[in-house]
Tab-separated table of C-alpha atoms in Angstrom:
chain	number	residue	atom	x	y	z
A	191	MET	CA	13.288	-68.620	-11.381
A	192	VAL	CA	12.300	-65.113	-10.301
A	193	ALA	CA	12.999	-66.042	-6.686
A	194	GLY	CA	16.173	-67.951	-7.514
A	195	VAL	CA	14.594	-71.268	-6.498
A	196	ALA	CA	15.184	-72.749	-9.978
A	197	THR	CA	17.628	-71.940	-12.776
A	198	VAL	CA	16.595	-71.399	-16.376
A	199	ASP	CA	18.388	-74.602	-17.392
A	200	SER	CA	16.455	-76.618	-14.829
A	201	ILE	CA	13.083	-75.587	-16.231
A	202	THR	CA	13.780	-75.594	-19.965
A	203	ASN	CA	14.107	-78.601	-22.223
A	204	PRO	CA	17.364	-78.664	-24.215
A	205	ASP	CA	16.962	-78.629	-27.986
A	206	LYS	CA	19.135	-81.749	-28.054
A	207	MET	CA	16.237	-83.700	-26.577
A	208	PHE	CA	14.301	-82.938	-29.773
A	209	THR	CA	17.097	-83.137	-32.334
A	210	ASP	CA	18.263	-86.485	-30.925
A	211	GLY	CA	14.729	-87.721	-31.553
A	212	GLY	CA	14.919	-86.740	-35.217
A	213	ILE	CA	12.952	-83.499	-34.873
A	214	ASN	CA	14.204	-80.427	-36.719
A	215	VAL	CA	14.390	-77.360	-34.496
A	216	ILE	CA	14.508	-73.896	-36.072
A	217	ILE	CA	14.983	-70.828	-33.901
A	218	ASP	CA	13.596	-67.958	-35.930
A	219	ARG	CA	10.517	-65.812	-36.269
A	220	VAL	CA	7.815	-66.892	-38.702
A	221	THR	CA	6.859	-63.706	-40.509
A	222	LYS	CA	4.255	-65.102	-42.872
A	223	ALA	CA	2.107	-68.160	-43.415
A	224	ASP	CA	0.390	-69.051	-46.699
A	225	GLY	CA	-2.404	-71.613	-46.588
A	226	ASP	CA	-2.708	-71.845	-50.384
A	227	GLN	CA	0.965	-72.411	-51.079
A	228	LYS	CA	1.294	-74.370	-47.806
A	229	THR	CA	4.450	-72.585	-46.742
A	230	VAL	CA	5.673	-70.530	-43.809
A	231	THR	CA	8.302	-67.838	-44.257
A	232	LEU	CA	11.080	-67.134	-41.765
A	233	SER	CA	12.564	-63.725	-40.953
A	234	ASP	CA	15.525	-64.400	-43.251
A	235	GLY	CA	13.140	-65.002	-46.170
A	236	ARG	CA	13.515	-68.778	-46.158
A	237	GLU	CA	10.328	-70.648	-47.041
A	238	ILE	CA	9.463	-73.861	-45.216
A	239	PRO	CA	6.881	-76.056	-46.954
A	240	TYR	CA	4.371	-78.102	-44.983
A	241	ASP	CA	1.799	-80.809	-45.554
A	242	LYS	CA	0.249	-80.197	-42.132
A	243	LEU	CA	0.728	-77.104	-39.999
A	244	LEU	CA	0.108	-76.880	-36.247
A	245	LEU	CA	-0.103	-73.441	-34.670
A	246	GLY	CA	0.830	-73.236	-31.013
A	247	THR	CA	1.562	-69.543	-30.944
A	248	GLY	CA	0.324	-69.052	-27.402
A	249	ALA	CA	-0.621	-65.804	-25.735
A	250	SER	CA	1.150	-62.741	-24.393
A	251	PRO	CA	0.539	-60.897	-21.137
A	252	ALA	CA	-2.060	-58.156	-21.434
A	253	VAL	CA	-0.829	-54.701	-20.538
A	254	ILE	CA	-3.344	-52.235	-19.171
A	255	PRO	CA	-3.061	-49.012	-21.171
A	256	ILE	CA	-2.398	-46.748	-18.215
A	257	GLU	CA	0.186	-44.061	-17.800
A	258	GLY	CA	3.525	-45.479	-16.685
A	259	HIS	CA	3.074	-49.085	-17.883
A	260	ASP	CA	6.259	-48.775	-19.952
A	261	LEU	CA	8.506	-47.517	-17.135
A	262	GLU	CA	11.646	-49.452	-16.254
A	263	GLY	CA	10.816	-51.766	-13.372
A	264	VAL	CA	7.291	-52.609	-14.588
A	265	PHE	CA	7.189	-56.263	-15.626
A	266	THR	CA	4.873	-58.942	-16.924
A	267	LEU	CA	5.726	-62.617	-16.522
A	268	ARG	CA	5.059	-65.298	-19.092
A	269	SER	CA	8.276	-67.026	-20.141
A	270	ALA	CA	11.767	-67.841	-18.915
A	271	PRO	CA	13.314	-64.668	-20.430
A	272	ASP	CA	10.718	-62.577	-18.552
A	273	ALA	CA	11.711	-64.306	-15.315
A	274	GLU	CA	15.406	-63.659	-15.996
A	275	LYS	CA	14.727	-59.944	-16.533
A	276	ILE	CA	12.779	-59.675	-13.275
A	277	ARG	CA	15.440	-61.583	-11.347
A	278	ASN	CA	18.215	-59.355	-12.728
A	279	PHE	CA	16.269	-56.177	-11.905
A	280	LEU	CA	15.567	-57.317	-8.337
A	281	GLU	CA	19.226	-58.093	-7.739
A	282	GLU	CA	20.721	-55.036	-9.453
A	283	ARG	CA	18.284	-52.540	-7.903
A	284	LYS	CA	18.055	-54.277	-4.537
A	285	ALA	CA	14.308	-53.787	-4.873
A	286	LYS	CA	12.308	-54.121	-1.654
A	287	LYS	CA	8.933	-52.485	-2.276
A	288	LEU	CA	6.953	-54.726	-4.607
A	289	VAL	CA	3.544	-53.786	-5.946
A	290	LEU	CA	1.521	-56.508	-7.646
A	291	ILE	CA	-1.264	-55.381	-9.944
A	292	GLY	CA	-3.671	-58.313	-10.144
A	293	ALA	CA	-4.249	-60.891	-7.394
A	294	GLY	CA	-4.216	-63.981	-9.610
A	295	PHE	CA	-2.048	-67.002	-8.942
A	296	THR	CA	0.944	-65.884	-11.035
A	297	ASN	CA	1.545	-62.698	-9.068
A	298	LEU	CA	0.780	-64.224	-5.668
A	299	GLU	CA	2.950	-67.295	-6.281
A	300	VAL	CA	5.913	-65.148	-7.359
A	301	ALA	CA	5.541	-62.900	-4.313
A	302	THR	CA	5.274	-65.953	-2.020
A	303	LEU	CA	8.488	-67.455	-3.364
A	304	LEU	CA	10.343	-64.136	-3.172
A	305	CYS	CA	9.304	-63.655	0.458
A	306	GLU	CA	10.243	-67.238	1.349
A	307	THR	CA	13.707	-66.946	-0.157
A	308	LYS	CA	14.392	-63.563	1.471
A	309	PRO	CA	12.295	-63.413	4.649
A	310	ASP	CA	11.620	-59.922	5.998
A	311	HIS	CA	13.198	-58.301	2.923
A	312	TYR	CA	10.228	-57.478	0.718
A	313	ASP	CA	7.354	-55.132	1.394
A	314	VAL	CA	4.505	-56.496	-0.774
A	315	THR	CA	1.313	-54.668	-1.742
A	316	VAL	CA	-1.323	-56.456	-3.837
A	317	ILE	CA	-3.857	-54.426	-5.831
A	318	GLU	CA	-6.927	-56.165	-7.229
A	319	ILE	CA	-9.892	-54.619	-9.016
A	320	LEU	CA	-12.185	-57.372	-7.676
A	321	GLY	CA	-12.971	-57.869	-4.008
A	322	TYR	CA	-10.626	-60.712	-2.984
A	323	PRO	CA	-7.534	-62.661	-4.092
A	324	LEU	CA	-7.689	-65.449	-6.694
A	325	PRO	CA	-11.071	-64.216	-7.954
A	326	LEU	CA	-10.986	-66.417	-11.067
A	327	MET	CA	-10.304	-69.541	-9.001
A	328	VAL	CA	-12.470	-69.301	-5.902
A	329	ASP	CA	-15.506	-67.549	-4.460
A	330	SER	CA	-15.312	-64.727	-1.945
A	331	ASP	CA	-15.898	-67.018	1.073
A	332	MET	CA	-12.897	-69.195	0.150
A	333	GLY	CA	-10.897	-66.156	-1.017
A	334	ALA	CA	-11.349	-64.638	2.434
A	335	GLN	CA	-9.278	-67.485	3.918
A	336	VAL	CA	-6.533	-66.751	1.393
A	337	GLN	CA	-6.648	-63.033	2.078
A	338	GLU	CA	-6.395	-63.570	5.831
A	339	HIS	CA	-3.358	-65.808	5.347
A	340	LEU	CA	-1.568	-63.347	3.074
A	341	VAL	CA	-2.194	-60.529	5.555
A	342	GLU	CA	-0.748	-62.762	8.317
A	343	LYS	CA	2.326	-63.161	6.118
A	344	GLY	CA	2.726	-59.398	5.883
A	345	PHE	CA	1.127	-58.582	2.535
A	346	THR	CA	-0.866	-55.356	2.232
A	347	MET	CA	-4.031	-56.296	0.359
A	348	LYS	CA	-5.732	-53.493	-1.582
A	349	MET	CA	-8.858	-55.229	-2.875
A	350	ASP	CA	-11.654	-53.518	-4.831
A	351	GLN	CA	-9.140	-50.937	-6.007
A	352	ARG	CA	-8.490	-49.578	-9.482
A	353	VAL	CA	-5.028	-48.392	-10.566
A	354	ALA	CA	-5.060	-44.843	-11.961
A	355	LYS	CA	-1.426	-44.695	-13.090
A	356	ILE	CA	2.043	-46.027	-12.477
A	357	LEU	CA	4.403	-43.330	-11.231
A	358	GLY	CA	8.042	-42.926	-12.206
A	359	GLN	CA	11.185	-40.884	-11.703
A	360	ASN	CA	13.827	-40.602	-14.423
A	361	GLY	CA	12.120	-43.337	-16.405
A	362	VAL	CA	12.110	-45.823	-13.511
A	363	VAL	CA	9.024	-46.903	-11.574
A	364	SER	CA	8.593	-45.220	-8.186
A	365	GLY	CA	4.996	-45.945	-7.211
A	366	VAL	CA	1.398	-46.649	-8.091
A	367	GLU	CA	-1.479	-44.232	-7.781
A	368	LEU	CA	-4.927	-45.675	-7.124
A	369	ALA	CA	-8.168	-44.202	-8.446
A	370	SER	CA	-8.950	-43.307	-4.832
A	371	GLY	CA	-5.953	-40.948	-4.909
A	372	GLU	CA	-3.860	-43.090	-2.568
A	373	THR	CA	-0.216	-43.503	-3.602
A	374	ILE	CA	1.864	-46.613	-2.907
A	375	GLU	CA	5.661	-46.512	-3.189
A	376	ALA	CA	7.195	-49.169	-5.458
A	377	ASP	CA	10.689	-50.295	-6.481
A	378	MET	CA	9.151	-52.813	-8.844
A	379	VAL	CA	5.666	-53.441	-10.268
A	380	LEU	CA	4.475	-56.812	-11.505
A	381	LEU	CA	1.500	-56.659	-13.845
A	382	ALA	CA	-0.653	-59.765	-14.234
A	383	VAL	CA	-4.055	-58.754	-15.526
A	384	GLY	CA	-4.734	-61.461	-18.096
A	385	VAL	CA	-3.382	-62.362	-21.508
A	386	ARG	CA	-4.157	-61.817	-25.177
A	387	GLN	CA	-3.854	-64.541	-27.810
A	388	ASN	CA	-1.052	-64.311	-30.390
A	389	LEU	CA	-3.105	-64.332	-33.593
A	390	GLU	CA	-0.945	-62.618	-36.206
A	391	LEU	CA	-0.210	-65.810	-38.182
A	392	ALA	CA	-3.793	-67.011	-37.778
A	393	LYS	CA	-4.959	-63.778	-39.393
A	394	ASP	CA	-2.322	-64.209	-42.114
A	395	LEU	CA	-3.770	-67.629	-42.900
A	396	GLY	CA	-7.318	-66.292	-42.839
A	397	LEU	CA	-8.397	-68.638	-40.044
A	398	GLU	CA	-11.846	-68.141	-38.554
A	399	LEU	CA	-11.515	-66.441	-35.183
A	400	GLY	CA	-13.820	-66.356	-32.187
A	401	LYS	CA	-14.012	-63.989	-29.234
A	402	PHE	CA	-11.286	-65.953	-27.410
A	403	GLY	CA	-8.971	-67.014	-30.234
A	404	ILE	CA	-8.733	-69.362	-33.202
A	405	LYS	CA	-11.873	-71.389	-33.794
A	406	VAL	CA	-11.204	-75.119	-34.019
A	407	ASN	CA	-13.407	-78.206	-34.159
A	408	LYS	CA	-13.218	-80.999	-31.576
A	409	PHE	CA	-10.220	-82.430	-33.425
A	410	LEU	CA	-8.387	-79.061	-33.240
A	411	GLU	CA	-8.751	-78.476	-36.968
A	412	THR	CA	-9.133	-74.858	-38.095
A	413	SER	CA	-11.278	-73.452	-40.889
A	414	VAL	CA	-8.347	-73.776	-43.334
A	415	PRO	CA	-7.495	-77.291	-44.608
A	416	ASP	CA	-4.359	-78.908	-43.178
A	417	VAL	CA	-3.949	-76.233	-40.504
A	418	MET	CA	-4.494	-77.229	-36.878
A	419	ALA	CA	-4.175	-75.043	-33.797
A	420	ALA	CA	-3.940	-75.722	-30.081
A	421	GLY	CA	-3.218	-74.167	-26.710
A	422	ASP	CA	-3.556	-70.606	-25.524
A	423	CYS	CA	-4.176	-69.206	-29.023
A	424	VAL	CA	-7.310	-71.369	-29.426
A	425	GLU	CA	-10.840	-70.677	-28.264
A	426	LYS	CA	-12.082	-73.479	-26.036
A	427	TYR	CA	-15.431	-74.550	-24.655
A	428	ASN	CA	-16.353	-74.734	-21.013
A	429	LEU	CA	-17.431	-78.277	-20.397
A	430	VAL	CA	-20.279	-77.269	-18.069
A	431	THR	CA	-21.727	-74.244	-19.857
A	432	LYS	CA	-20.772	-75.380	-23.403
A	433	LYS	CA	-19.911	-71.734	-24.066
A	434	PRO	CA	-16.651	-70.427	-25.599
A	435	VAL	CA	-13.913	-69.492	-23.121
A	436	ALA	CA	-10.240	-68.594	-23.264
A	437	GLY	CA	-9.043	-71.411	-20.968
A	438	GLN	CA	-5.410	-70.352	-20.941
A	439	LEU	CA	-3.671	-72.806	-18.663
A	440	ARG	CA	-0.725	-75.045	-19.328
A	441	GLY	CA	-2.607	-78.313	-18.730
A	442	PRO	CA	-5.049	-77.934	-21.639
A	443	ALA	CA	-2.210	-76.708	-23.892
A	444	VAL	CA	-0.152	-79.849	-23.311
A	445	ILE	CA	-3.168	-82.135	-23.699
A	446	GLN	CA	-4.216	-80.330	-26.895
A	447	GLY	CA	-0.667	-80.517	-28.284
A	448	ARG	CA	-0.563	-84.255	-27.760
A	449	LEU	CA	-4.130	-84.636	-29.063
A	450	ALA	CA	-3.151	-82.832	-32.279
A	451	ALA	CA	-0.296	-85.316	-32.760
A	452	LYS	CA	-2.683	-88.232	-32.228
A	453	ARG	CA	-5.168	-86.761	-34.704
A	454	LEU	CA	-2.426	-86.442	-37.319
A	455	ALA	CA	-1.524	-90.096	-36.675
A	456	GLY	CA	-5.110	-91.124	-37.418
A	457	TYR	CA	-6.775	-91.299	-34.004
A	458	GLU	CA	-10.270	-89.848	-33.652
A	459	ILE	CA	-10.262	-88.542	-30.086
A	460	GLU	CA	-12.278	-85.406	-29.386
A	461	PHE	CA	-11.134	-82.610	-27.085
A	462	PRO	CA	-13.828	-82.524	-24.399
A	463	GLY	CA	-13.640	-78.862	-23.342
A	464	VAL	CA	-12.068	-77.283	-20.299
A	465	LEU	CA	-12.884	-77.016	-16.608
A	466	ASN	CA	-9.989	-74.689	-15.759
A	467	ASN	CA	-8.475	-76.976	-13.157
A	468	SER	CA	-5.811	-75.077	-11.277
A	469	ALA	CA	-3.833	-75.219	-8.058
A	470	VAL	CA	-1.380	-72.940	-6.317
A	471	ARG	CA	0.599	-72.805	-3.073
A	472	LEU	CA	0.721	-69.501	-1.217
A	473	PHE	CA	2.948	-69.885	1.847
A	474	ASP	CA	1.172	-72.478	4.060
A	475	LYS	CA	-2.049	-72.616	2.042
A	476	TYR	CA	-2.707	-74.890	-0.915
A	477	ILE	CA	-5.587	-73.784	-3.111
A	478	GLY	CA	-7.262	-75.726	-5.904
A	479	SER	CA	-10.293	-75.151	-8.072
A	480	VAL	CA	-12.187	-76.785	-10.933
A	481	GLY	CA	-15.341	-76.070	-12.911
A	482	LEU	CA	-17.627	-73.132	-12.228
A	483	THR	CA	-17.393	-70.984	-9.120
A	484	GLU	CA	-20.633	-70.085	-7.373
A	485	GLU	CA	-20.342	-66.564	-8.767
A	486	GLU	CA	-19.723	-67.778	-12.339
A	487	ALA	CA	-22.669	-70.174	-12.099
A	488	ARG	CA	-24.970	-67.380	-10.931
A	489	ARG	CA	-23.756	-65.161	-13.805
A	490	GLU	CA	-24.688	-68.037	-16.150
A	491	GLY	CA	-28.198	-67.905	-14.730
A	492	LEU	CA	-27.998	-71.340	-13.130
A	493	GLU	CA	-29.930	-72.083	-9.982
A	494	ILE	CA	-27.358	-73.639	-7.747
A	495	LEU	CA	-26.793	-75.197	-4.382
A	496	CYS	CA	-23.465	-74.885	-2.519
A	497	THR	CA	-22.070	-76.751	0.466
A	498	THR	CA	-18.809	-76.225	2.354
A	499	VAL	CA	-17.135	-78.657	4.739
A	500	THR	CA	-13.948	-78.331	6.766
A	501	SER	CA	-12.193	-81.655	7.321
A	502	ARG	CA	-8.780	-82.980	8.424
A	503	SER	CA	-5.709	-83.996	6.425
A	504	LYS	CA	-5.181	-87.080	8.640
A	505	HIS	CA	-7.217	-89.016	11.162
A	506	GLY	CA	-7.690	-86.932	14.288
A	507	MET	CA	-5.319	-88.953	16.502
A	508	ILE	CA	-2.337	-88.657	14.134
A	509	PRO	CA	0.259	-85.946	14.872
A	510	GLY	CA	0.514	-83.210	12.237
A	511	VAL	CA	-3.172	-83.150	11.335
A	512	LYS	CA	-4.106	-80.002	9.370
A	513	PRO	CA	-7.471	-78.539	8.360
A	514	TRP	CA	-8.766	-78.305	4.826
A	515	THR	CA	-11.944	-76.858	3.414
A	516	LEU	CA	-13.910	-78.114	0.429
A	517	LYS	CA	-16.687	-76.230	-1.310
A	518	LEU	CA	-18.848	-77.930	-3.909
A	519	ILE	CA	-21.236	-76.252	-6.323
A	520	PHE	CA	-24.215	-78.229	-7.655
A	521	ASP	CA	-26.721	-77.464	-10.384
A	522	LYS	CA	-30.081	-77.511	-8.592
A	523	ALA	CA	-32.041	-78.643	-11.645
A	524	SER	CA	-29.911	-81.648	-12.624
A	525	HIS	CA	-28.336	-82.264	-9.173
A	526	LYS	CA	-24.960	-82.552	-10.953
A	527	VAL	CA	-21.742	-81.303	-9.392
A	528	ILE	CA	-20.432	-78.424	-11.542
A	529	GLY	CA	-17.579	-76.944	-9.504
A	530	GLY	CA	-15.271	-77.368	-6.557
A	531	GLN	CA	-12.765	-75.374	-4.529
A	532	ILE	CA	-10.244	-76.413	-1.894
A	533	VAL	CA	-8.239	-74.348	0.579
A	534	SER	CA	-5.940	-76.604	2.559
A	535	ASP	CA	-3.179	-76.266	5.143
A	536	SER	CA	-1.402	-79.345	3.807
A	537	VAL	CA	-0.458	-80.417	0.309
A	538	ALA	CA	-2.158	-83.819	-0.068
A	539	PRO	CA	-5.842	-82.767	0.080
A	540	VAL	CA	-5.480	-80.162	-2.678
A	541	LYS	CA	-5.137	-82.933	-5.252
A	542	GLU	CA	-8.666	-84.072	-4.387
A	543	ILE	CA	-9.591	-81.313	-6.815
A	544	ASP	CA	-8.826	-83.854	-9.545
A	545	THR	CA	-11.404	-86.190	-7.997
A	546	ILE	CA	-13.943	-83.372	-8.309
A	547	ASN	CA	-12.754	-82.902	-11.888
A	548	ALA	CA	-13.509	-86.568	-12.645
A	549	LEU	CA	-16.888	-86.326	-10.927
A	550	ILE	CA	-17.835	-83.311	-13.077
A	551	LEU	CA	-16.609	-85.092	-16.225
A	552	GLY	CA	-18.716	-88.102	-15.216
A	553	GLU	CA	-21.738	-85.820	-14.636
A	554	LYS	CA	-22.172	-87.291	-11.153
A	555	THR	CA	-25.113	-86.159	-9.062
A	556	ILE	CA	-25.650	-85.341	-5.384
A	557	PRO	CA	-27.036	-88.822	-4.497
A	558	GLU	CA	-24.176	-90.521	-6.339
A	559	LEU	CA	-21.587	-88.434	-4.472
A	560	THR	CA	-23.003	-89.577	-1.127
A	561	THR	CA	-21.759	-93.098	-1.893
A	562	LEU	CA	-18.261	-92.126	-3.087
A	563	MET	CA	-15.679	-94.286	-1.350
A	564	CYS	CA	-12.180	-92.809	-1.130
A	565	ALA	CA	-8.929	-94.526	-0.204
A	566	GLY	CA	-8.474	-94.067	3.537
A	567	ASN	CA	-5.476	-94.321	5.802
A	568	PRO	CA	-4.933	-92.672	9.209
A	569	ASP	CA	-1.707	-90.984	8.098
A	570	CYS	CA	-2.712	-89.750	4.673
A	571	SER	CA	-6.448	-89.030	4.514
A	572	SER	CA	-9.451	-87.766	6.426
A	573	GLU	CA	-11.369	-90.381	8.403
A	574	PRO	CA	-14.026	-91.979	6.143
A	575	SER	CA	-16.632	-90.362	8.405
A	576	LEU	CA	-15.114	-86.937	7.646
A	577	GLU	CA	-14.504	-87.432	3.932
A	578	PRO	CA	-15.661	-84.003	2.773
A	579	ILE	CA	-16.922	-84.909	-0.707
A	580	THR	CA	-19.529	-87.264	0.713
A	581	ILE	CA	-20.361	-84.868	3.564
A	582	CYS	CA	-20.811	-81.956	1.138
A	583	ALA	CA	-23.126	-84.199	-0.901
A	584	GLU	CA	-25.093	-85.256	2.186
A	585	GLN	CA	-25.562	-81.626	3.178
A	586	ALA	CA	-26.714	-80.857	-0.359
A	587	LEU	CA	-29.151	-83.758	-0.160
A	588	GLN	CA	-30.642	-82.252	3.004
A	589	LYS	CA	-30.846	-78.795	1.398
A	590	LEU	CA	-32.786	-80.283	-1.500
A	591	ARG	CA	-35.482	-81.435	0.955
A	592	THR	CA	-35.921	-78.039	2.571
B	241	MET	CA	-0.090	-88.396	-42.253
B	242	GLN	CA	1.746	-90.320	-44.968
B	243	SER	CA	5.387	-91.370	-44.931
B	244	GLY	CA	7.686	-88.540	-46.044
B	245	GLN	CA	5.104	-85.816	-45.431
B	246	ARG	CA	6.137	-82.706	-43.575
B	247	LEU	CA	4.626	-81.514	-40.293
B	248	VAL	CA	5.567	-77.976	-39.274
B	249	ILE	CA	4.795	-76.817	-35.746
B	250	ILE	CA	5.014	-73.130	-34.843
B	251	GLY	CA	5.638	-72.382	-31.192
B	252	MET	CA	7.412	-74.438	-28.568
B	253	GLY	CA	5.470	-73.865	-25.381
B	254	GLY	CA	2.883	-76.166	-23.857
B	255	VAL	CA	1.646	-77.241	-27.305
B	256	GLY	CA	4.689	-77.397	-29.563
B	257	GLY	CA	7.136	-79.486	-27.546
B	258	PRO	CA	4.726	-82.279	-26.540
B	259	ALA	CA	3.111	-82.296	-30.011
B	260	ALA	CA	6.471	-82.675	-31.776
B	261	MET	CA	7.673	-85.461	-29.471
B	262	LEU	CA	4.455	-87.478	-29.722
B	263	ALA	CA	4.086	-86.904	-33.475
B	264	LYS	CA	7.569	-88.283	-34.072
B	265	ARG	CA	6.896	-91.247	-31.796
B	266	LEU	CA	3.578	-92.101	-33.481
B	267	MET	CA	4.749	-91.311	-37.028
B	268	PRO	CA	8.534	-91.829	-37.220
B	269	GLU	CA	8.385	-91.680	-41.009
B	270	VAL	CA	6.976	-88.124	-40.975
B	271	ASP	CA	9.377	-85.167	-41.156
B	272	VAL	CA	8.709	-83.015	-38.062
B	273	THR	CA	9.979	-79.434	-37.842
B	274	ILE	CA	9.353	-77.140	-34.895
B	275	ILE	CA	9.933	-73.399	-35.185
B	276	ARG	CA	10.167	-71.040	-32.246
B	277	GLU	CA	11.184	-67.425	-31.915
B	278	GLU	CA	12.528	-67.448	-28.374
B	279	GLU	CA	16.071	-68.534	-27.543
B	280	ARG	CA	14.588	-70.632	-24.735
B	281	PHE	CA	10.949	-71.087	-24.177
B	282	ILE	CA	9.867	-74.538	-23.137
B	283	VAL	CA	8.993	-74.982	-19.500
B	284	ARG	CA	8.669	-78.526	-18.214
């Protein structure tokens, strides 16, 4: 939407889809929720009674409390209205110099699409407090491939840099000053430095909260009877570490929403935890990740073993063959695969990240991965002899012996 | 949930929309209401 690739109508579901299905849709702000009376109150004072309440209040973009964050032309992006505001600003101001604070996938994807729709128009600078792009998705060795590609595409990458303040003139953004003292000119600044859970109603209801949001059991039930919660506002558990995490991605939110409905209908299906599966396209690179990165695993105190293999998107003799790199992270004690990352020059291999996801869910080990047999075809997969999951596992097997 | 009971869902992002649709499909006799603040919020 920001880049004009999609319209707001094309990415939003019409209310009619719900009302035609017999669902009541109310567009209003809930100002209060009462778990004893089992009512919610709307902004006009109307009380809506419930037998069961499901909170899906989501999260809002975090704003770093630095000077200039409230200047005109400084944006965060979370919802369709945010995208409309950014699009309007870009068009009205004919903005060219874009500064992205945060090198996560939201910022980088938006900048990619803007540059693709208006080649040679934008001058993009990316500022990241950590040492490489996509630091929550991949390790530095895989991130280096991404960084190199973005630099090839004309981005200025300011990694390992802290923002001191956002500069403005007449209330409008004009630049960003780094802690190093360097100043970067900006017509627009996009801030993507994480999110905070929307917990006002949860607090109103007296729900038990954790470090990362509303505490729920495996059936998404909160500490207050007949109140469930799901999605970004809920604290989740990392499936590998079993520790609480935020896990704020759309996939888990949708799965949790549907799981809550099934629970209310009488099913007893537990939410298994999250592995933070994610994928993004940045120009000609497709990046996917799942589970723990090497750096996360080390922070958790795990002794690990990593292997990286570069393979081919098609059999070598087929025209259009492209390289792709897979990195797998194994727990040295249990030999189980606990994470995976892919950087690919074509789209098909990136979805192998879901194979890694299934292997982690199945608690598969290095020896078991050496016998994985994938569907093979000259035009749409690596040769069986170059299938990188099995080769990564074989390399890990050899490392275990040394 | 029992027939005629009322399910209220707050928020219509990744959770609310799918939850409301599936709840109504699995429990057509339950009254499902979804409340959202934004004029348009759901992203497919």
